[in-house]
């Protein structure tokens, strides 16, 4: 099988600068199948993209619906799928692991903020440690660091949080919305793989450029889903 946690873990190892792992974000089974058929080696579901596809505002998707949507995606493809499960929905770590495995996910993002407020880093690190103990290597944890979206944007604070999450067992950290200029500093201060968000804009840095600045892997959040929705709206306007 190619959709295993071992495959996902191996895809993060030994990547040279300028060649990051690119993980596009499917929002349903059809988009997942299209991305896998295009040759992408792994996929990363975006919570905002799935929320929109399910008819919810980002952050308001019921956990049951999110896990069901992830399961439909994992059944459609034979590549590793890592799932954005927001801040864990208040679910105990052991149960969260089992629900991810039942949905077929072999990786996940867990945010260190809730409702726009950063969590206590020590308490969150303890939660992640419990999660990793329960996962016992079966889930690749990407710990999101929200200092640049819900904090003061201090890179040193982001490095401190990231280090505590790696010590808790996270295998990758994701300082979402970190300024491009800060990536080298984060790279020097963070042990292990580093996830960067690429913005699909004409003047935005390419995934290769982000990789050259220190990113091990690249994700896009809900941008593909939003582009597809915009394309559907444009087509609909033409039909009218």
C-alpha positions as a LaTeX table, in Angstrom:
\begin{tabular}{lrrr}
\hline
Residue & $x$ (\AA) & $y$ (\AA) & $z$ (\AA) \\
\hline
Unk1 & 0.00 & 0.00 & 0.00 \\
Unk2 & 1.15 & 3.53 & $-0.76$ \\
Unk3 & $-1.22$ & 5.32 & 1.62 \\
Unk4 & 0.55 & 4.38 & 4.84 \\
Unk5 & 2.07 & 6.44 & 7.62 \\
Unk6 & 5.47 & 4.93 & 6.80 \\
Unk7 & 5.20 & 6.29 & 3.26 \\
Unk8 & 4.14 & 9.73 & 4.52 \\
Unk9 & 7.00 & 9.78 & 7.02 \\
Unk10 & 9.53 & 8.76 & 4.36 \\
Unk11 & 8.34 & 11.54 & 2.04 \\
Unk12 & 9.53 & 14.09 & 4.62 \\
Unk13 & 13.04 & 12.68 & 4.98 \\
Unk14 & 16.18 & 13.74 & 3.21 \\
Unk15 & 14.60 & 16.39 & 1.03 \\
Unk16 & 17.17 & 18.75 & $-0.51$ \\
Unk17 & 16.65 & 22.53 & $-0.34$ \\
Unk18 & 14.35 & 23.66 & $-3.12$ \\
Unk19 & 12.53 & 20.31 & $-3.32$ \\
Unk20 & 9.84 & 20.40 & $-0.62$ \\
Unk21 & 7.05 & 17.87 & $-0.37$ \\
Unk22 & 3.98 & 19.43 & $-1.99$ \\
Unk23 & 0.65 & 18.50 & $-0.41$ \\
Unk24 & $-2.38$ & 19.94 & $-2.22$ \\
Unk25 & $-5.67$ & 20.12 & $-0.36$ \\
Unk26 & $-8.68$ & 18.09 & $-1.55$ \\
Unk27 & $-12.14$ & 19.00 & $-0.29$ \\
Unk28 & $-14.05$ & 15.91 & $-1.44$ \\
Unk29 & $-13.49$ & 12.50 & $-3.01$ \\
Unk30 & $-13.55$ & 13.77 & $-6.60$ \\
Unk31 & $-10.94$ & 16.46 & $-6.01$ \\
Unk32 & $-8.78$ & 13.98 & $-4.06$ \\
Unk33 & $-8.88$ & 11.51 & $-6.93$ \\
Unk34 & $-8.00$ & 14.25 & $-9.44$ \\
Unk35 & $-5.00$ & 15.36 & $-7.37$ \\
Unk36 & $-3.74$ & 11.82 & $-6.89$ \\
Unk37 & $-4.12$ & 11.10 & $-10.61$ \\
Unk38 & $-2.09$ & 14.25 & $-11.30$ \\
Unk39 & 0.81 & 12.55 & $-9.55$ \\
Unk40 & 0.90 & 14.07 & $-6.09$ \\
Unk41 & 2.41 & 11.62 & $-3.61$ \\
Unk42 & 0.30 & 12.68 & $-0.60$ \\
Unk43 & $-2.64$ & 14.96 & 0.17 \\
Unk44 & $-3.53$ & 17.29 & 3.05 \\
Unk45 & $-7.17$ & 18.11 & 3.69 \\
Unk46 & $-7.86$ & 21.77 & 4.63 \\
Unk47 & $-10.47$ & 22.28 & 7.34 \\
Unk48 & $-11.71$ & 25.50 & 5.72 \\
Unk49 & $-12.07$ & 23.82 & 2.34 \\
Unk50 & $-14.01$ & 20.89 & 3.76 \\
Unk51 & $-16.14$ & 23.25 & 5.84 \\
Unk52 & $-17.13$ & 25.20 & 2.72 \\
Unk53 & $-17.87$ & 22.00 & 0.79 \\
Unk54 & $-20.07$ & 20.82 & 3.67 \\
Unk55 & $-21.88$ & 24.14 & 3.98 \\
Unk56 & $-20.25$ & 25.43 & 7.17 \\
Unk57 & $-18.22$ & 28.46 & 8.15 \\
Unk58 & $-14.60$ & 27.58 & 8.88 \\
Unk59 & $-14.29$ & 26.45 & 12.47 \\
Unk60 & $-17.94$ & 25.44 & 12.83 \\
Unk61 & $-17.94$ & 22.00 & 11.19 \\
Unk62 & $-19.19$ & 19.30 & 13.60 \\
Unk63 & $-16.48$ & 16.74 & 14.30 \\
Unk64 & $-18.61$ & 13.85 & 13.02 \\
Unk65 & $-19.08$ & 15.53 & 9.66 \\
Unk66 & $-15.39$ & 16.41 & 9.36 \\
Unk67 & $-14.26$ & 12.85 & 10.04 \\
Unk68 & $-16.88$ & 11.48 & 7.63 \\
Unk69 & $-15.62$ & 13.85 & 4.92 \\
Unk70 & $-12.02$ & 12.78 & 5.55 \\
Unk71 & $-13.08$ & 9.13 & 5.29 \\
Unk72 & $-14.67$ & 9.72 & 1.89 \\
Unk73 & $-11.41$ & 11.26 & 0.70 \\
Unk74 & $-9.16$ & 8.48 & 2.01 \\
Unk75 & $-11.39$ & 5.82 & 0.41 \\
Unk76 & $-11.03$ & 7.53 & $-2.97$ \\
Unk77 & $-7.22$ & 7.47 & $-3.19$ \\
Unk78 & $-4.27$ & 5.20 & $-2.53$ \\
Unk79 & $-1.85$ & 7.87 & $-1.32$ \\
Unk80 & $-1.29$ & 9.05 & 2.26 \\
Unk81 & $-3.83$ & 11.58 & 3.50 \\
Unk82 & $-3.16$ & 13.92 & 6.40 \\
Unk83 & $-6.20$ & 15.65 & 7.88 \\
Unk84 & $-6.63$ & 19.13 & 9.30 \\
Unk85 & $-8.65$ & 18.52 & 12.47 \\
Unk86 & $-8.50$ & 22.10 & 13.73 \\
Unk87 & $-7.85$ & 22.16 & 17.50 \\
Unk88 & $-9.04$ & 18.59 & 18.07 \\
Unk89 & $-12.70$ & 19.44 & 18.73 \\
Unk90 & $-12.27$ & 18.98 & 22.48 \\
Unk91 & $-11.85$ & 15.22 & 21.97 \\
Unk92 & $-9.55$ & 13.32 & 24.31 \\
Unk93 & $-6.22$ & 12.39 & 22.68 \\
Unk94 & $-6.80$ & 8.63 & 22.63 \\
Unk95 & $-10.24$ & 8.96 & 21.08 \\
Unk96 & $-8.92$ & 11.50 & 18.56 \\
Unk97 & $-6.29$ & 9.02 & 17.40 \\
Unk98 & $-8.88$ & 6.28 & 16.95 \\
Unk99 & $-11.22$ & 8.53 & 15.01 \\
Unk100 & $-8.43$ & 9.55 & 12.65 \\
Unk101 & $-7.47$ & 5.92 & 12.08 \\
Unk102 & $-11.11$ & 4.94 & 11.50 \\
Unk103 & $-11.30$ & 7.71 & 8.87 \\
Unk104 & $-8.21$ & 6.35 & 7.14 \\
Unk105 & $-5.96$ & 9.34 & 7.84 \\
Unk106 & $-2.28$ & 8.67 & 8.54 \\
Unk107 & $-1.40$ & 12.22 & 9.53 \\
Unk108 & $-3.04$ & 15.31 & 11.01 \\
Unk109 & $-2.69$ & 18.98 & 11.85 \\
Unk110 & $-3.61$ & 20.13 & 15.36 \\
Unk111 & $-3.81$ & 23.88 & 16.01 \\
Unk112 & $-2.50$ & 25.55 & 19.17 \\
Unk113 & $-5.33$ & 28.07 & 19.26 \\
Unk114 & $-9.06$ & 27.93 & 19.86 \\
Unk115 & $-11.64$ & 30.49 & 18.73 \\
Unk116 & $-8.88$ & 32.91 & 17.78 \\
Unk117 & $-6.91$ & 32.70 & 21.04 \\
Unk118 & $-3.58$ & 30.98 & 21.54 \\
Unk119 & $-3.62$ & 28.08 & 23.99 \\
Unk120 & $-1.21$ & 27.81 & 26.88 \\
Unk121 & 1.85 & 26.24 & 25.23 \\
Unk122 & 2.65 & 23.96 & 28.17 \\
Unk123 & $-0.87$ & 22.58 & 28.38 \\
Unk124 & $-1.00$ & 22.14 & 24.62 \\
Unk125 & 2.34 & 20.34 & 24.60 \\
Unk126 & 0.97 & 17.96 & 27.24 \\
Unk127 & $-2.07$ & 17.30 & 25.03 \\
Unk128 & 0.17 & 16.59 & 22.05 \\
Unk129 & 2.32 & 14.27 & 24.14 \\
Unk130 & $-0.77$ & 12.28 & 25.12 \\
Unk131 & $-1.84$ & 12.19 & 21.49 \\
Unk132 & 1.55 & 10.90 & 20.34 \\
Unk133 & 1.62 & 8.27 & 23.07 \\
Unk134 & $-1.80$ & 7.02 & 22.02 \\
Unk135 & $-0.85$ & 7.12 & 18.33 \\
Unk136 & 2.26 & 5.00 & 18.94 \\
Unk137 & 3.68 & 5.93 & 15.54 \\
Unk138 & 0.47 & 5.34 & 13.61 \\
Unk139 & $-0.23$ & 9.06 & 12.97 \\
Unk140 & 2.22 & 11.66 & 11.63 \\
Unk141 & 1.57 & 14.77 & 13.72 \\
Unk142 & 2.01 & 18.22 & 12.18 \\
Unk143 & 1.71 & 20.70 & 15.07 \\
Unk144 & 0.37 & 24.04 & 13.92 \\
Unk145 & 1.84 & 27.17 & 15.52 \\
Unk146 & $-0.59$ & 30.09 & 15.35 \\
Unk147 & 1.63 & 32.92 & 16.60 \\
Unk148 & 1.43 & 34.69 & 13.23 \\
Unk149 & $-2.37$ & 34.54 & 12.95 \\
Unk150 & $-3.59$ & 34.76 & 16.55 \\
Unk151 & $-0.54$ & 36.04 & 18.42 \\
Unk152 & 1.90 & 38.92 & 18.27 \\
Unk153 & 3.89 & 37.52 & 15.33 \\
Unk154 & 7.08 & 37.19 & 17.37 \\
Unk155 & 9.31 & 34.64 & 15.57 \\
Unk156 & 11.16 & 33.75 & 18.77 \\
Unk157 & 7.86 & 32.89 & 20.44 \\
Unk158 & 6.96 & 30.74 & 17.45 \\
Unk159 & 10.28 & 28.89 & 17.75 \\
Unk160 & 9.71 & 28.32 & 21.48 \\
Unk161 & 6.26 & 26.86 & 20.89 \\
Unk162 & 7.48 & 24.74 & 18.01 \\
Unk163 & 10.34 & 23.35 & 20.09 \\
Unk164 & 8.00 & 22.33 & 22.90 \\
Unk165 & 5.68 & 20.57 & 20.45 \\
Unk166 & 8.58 & 18.69 & 18.84 \\
Unk167 & 9.71 & 17.65 & 22.32 \\
Unk168 & 6.15 & 16.37 & 22.89 \\
Unk169 & 6.43 & 14.13 & 19.82 \\
Unk170 & 5.32 & 16.22 & 16.83 \\
Unk171 & 7.13 & 15.17 & 13.64 \\
Unk172 & 6.56 & 18.45 & 11.79 \\
Unk173 & 5.59 & 21.98 & 12.78 \\
Unk174 & 3.48 & 24.45 & 10.86 \\
Unk175 & 3.92 & 28.16 & 11.69 \\
Unk176 & 0.99 & 29.14 & 9.50 \\
Unk177 & 1.17 & 32.55 & 7.79 \\
Unk178 & 4.78 & 33.08 & 8.85 \\
Unk179 & 6.27 & 35.86 & 6.69 \\
Unk180 & 8.58 & 34.54 & 4.01 \\
Unk181 & 11.48 & 36.56 & 5.42 \\
Unk182 & 11.12 & 34.74 & 8.74 \\
Unk183 & 11.40 & 31.22 & 7.32 \\
Unk184 & 15.23 & 31.01 & 7.60 \\
Unk185 & 15.03 & 31.99 & 11.27 \\
Unk186 & 12.35 & 29.39 & 11.91 \\
Unk187 & 14.38 & 26.79 & 10.01 \\
Unk188 & 17.44 & 27.46 & 12.17 \\
Unk189 & 15.44 & 27.26 & 15.38 \\
Unk190 & 13.15 & 24.31 & 14.67 \\
Unk191 & 14.26 & 20.70 & 14.70 \\
Unk192 & 12.73 & 18.46 & 12.04 \\
Unk193 & 10.41 & 19.14 & 9.10 \\
Unk194 & 8.88 & 22.59 & 8.66 \\
Unk195 & 5.54 & 23.18 & 6.90 \\
Unk196 & 4.99 & 26.45 & 5.01 \\
Unk197 & 1.80 & 27.83 & 3.49 \\
Unk198 & 2.13 & 28.82 & $-0.16$ \\
Unk199 & $-0.14$ & 31.58 & $-1.42$ \\
Unk200 & $-1.41$ & 31.02 & $-4.95$ \\
Unk201 & $-0.85$ & 34.59 & $-6.12$ \\
Unk202 & 1.11 & 35.83 & $-9.15$ \\
Unk203 & 3.70 & 37.55 & $-6.96$ \\
Unk204 & 3.91 & 34.86 & $-4.29$ \\
Unk205 & 7.06 & 32.75 & $-3.85$ \\
Unk206 & 7.01 & 29.36 & $-5.53$ \\
Unk207 & 7.08 & 26.13 & $-3.52$ \\
Unk208 & 10.69 & 25.65 & $-4.67$ \\
Unk209 & 11.59 & 29.12 & $-3.36$ \\
Unk210 & 9.92 & 28.37 & $-0.02$ \\
Unk211 & 11.87 & 25.12 & 0.08 \\
Unk212 & 15.08 & 27.02 & $-0.50$ \\
Unk213 & 14.25 & 29.19 & 2.53 \\
Unk214 & 13.84 & 26.14 & 4.75 \\
Unk215 & 10.38 & 24.66 & 4.21 \\
Unk216 & 10.30 & 20.86 & 4.12 \\
Unk217 & 6.72 & 20.66 & 2.94 \\
Unk218 & 4.21 & 23.00 & 1.33 \\
Unk219 & 0.45 & 23.17 & 1.84 \\
Unk220 & $-2.13$ & 25.53 & 0.38 \\
Unk221 & $-5.02$ & 25.60 & 2.85 \\
Unk222 & $-8.42$ & 26.03 & 1.17 \\
Unk223 & $-7.09$ & 27.90 & $-1.87$ \\
Unk224 & $-7.77$ & 25.13 & $-4.41$ \\
Unk225 & $-11.34$ & 24.72 & $-3.17$ \\
Unk226 & $-11.91$ & 28.46 & $-3.40$ \\
Unk227 & $-10.53$ & 28.56 & $-6.93$ \\
Unk228 & $-12.80$ & 25.68 & $-7.94$ \\
Unk229 & $-15.81$ & 27.45 & $-6.43$ \\
Unk230 & $-14.90$ & 30.67 & $-8.24$ \\
Unk231 & $-14.60$ & 28.73 & $-11.50$ \\
Unk232 & $-18.03$ & 27.18 & $-10.93$ \\
Unk233 & $-19.51$ & 30.61 & $-10.24$ \\
Unk234 & $-17.97$ & 31.97 & $-13.44$ \\
Unk235 & $-19.34$ & 29.04 & $-15.44$ \\
Unk236 & $-22.75$ & 29.52 & $-13.86$ \\
Unk237 & $-22.73$ & 33.18 & $-14.82$ \\
Unk238 & $-21.95$ & 32.19 & $-18.38$ \\
Unk239 & $-24.83$ & 29.74 & $-18.41$ \\
Unk240 & $-27.26$ & 32.45 & $-17.35$ \\
\hline
\end{tabular}
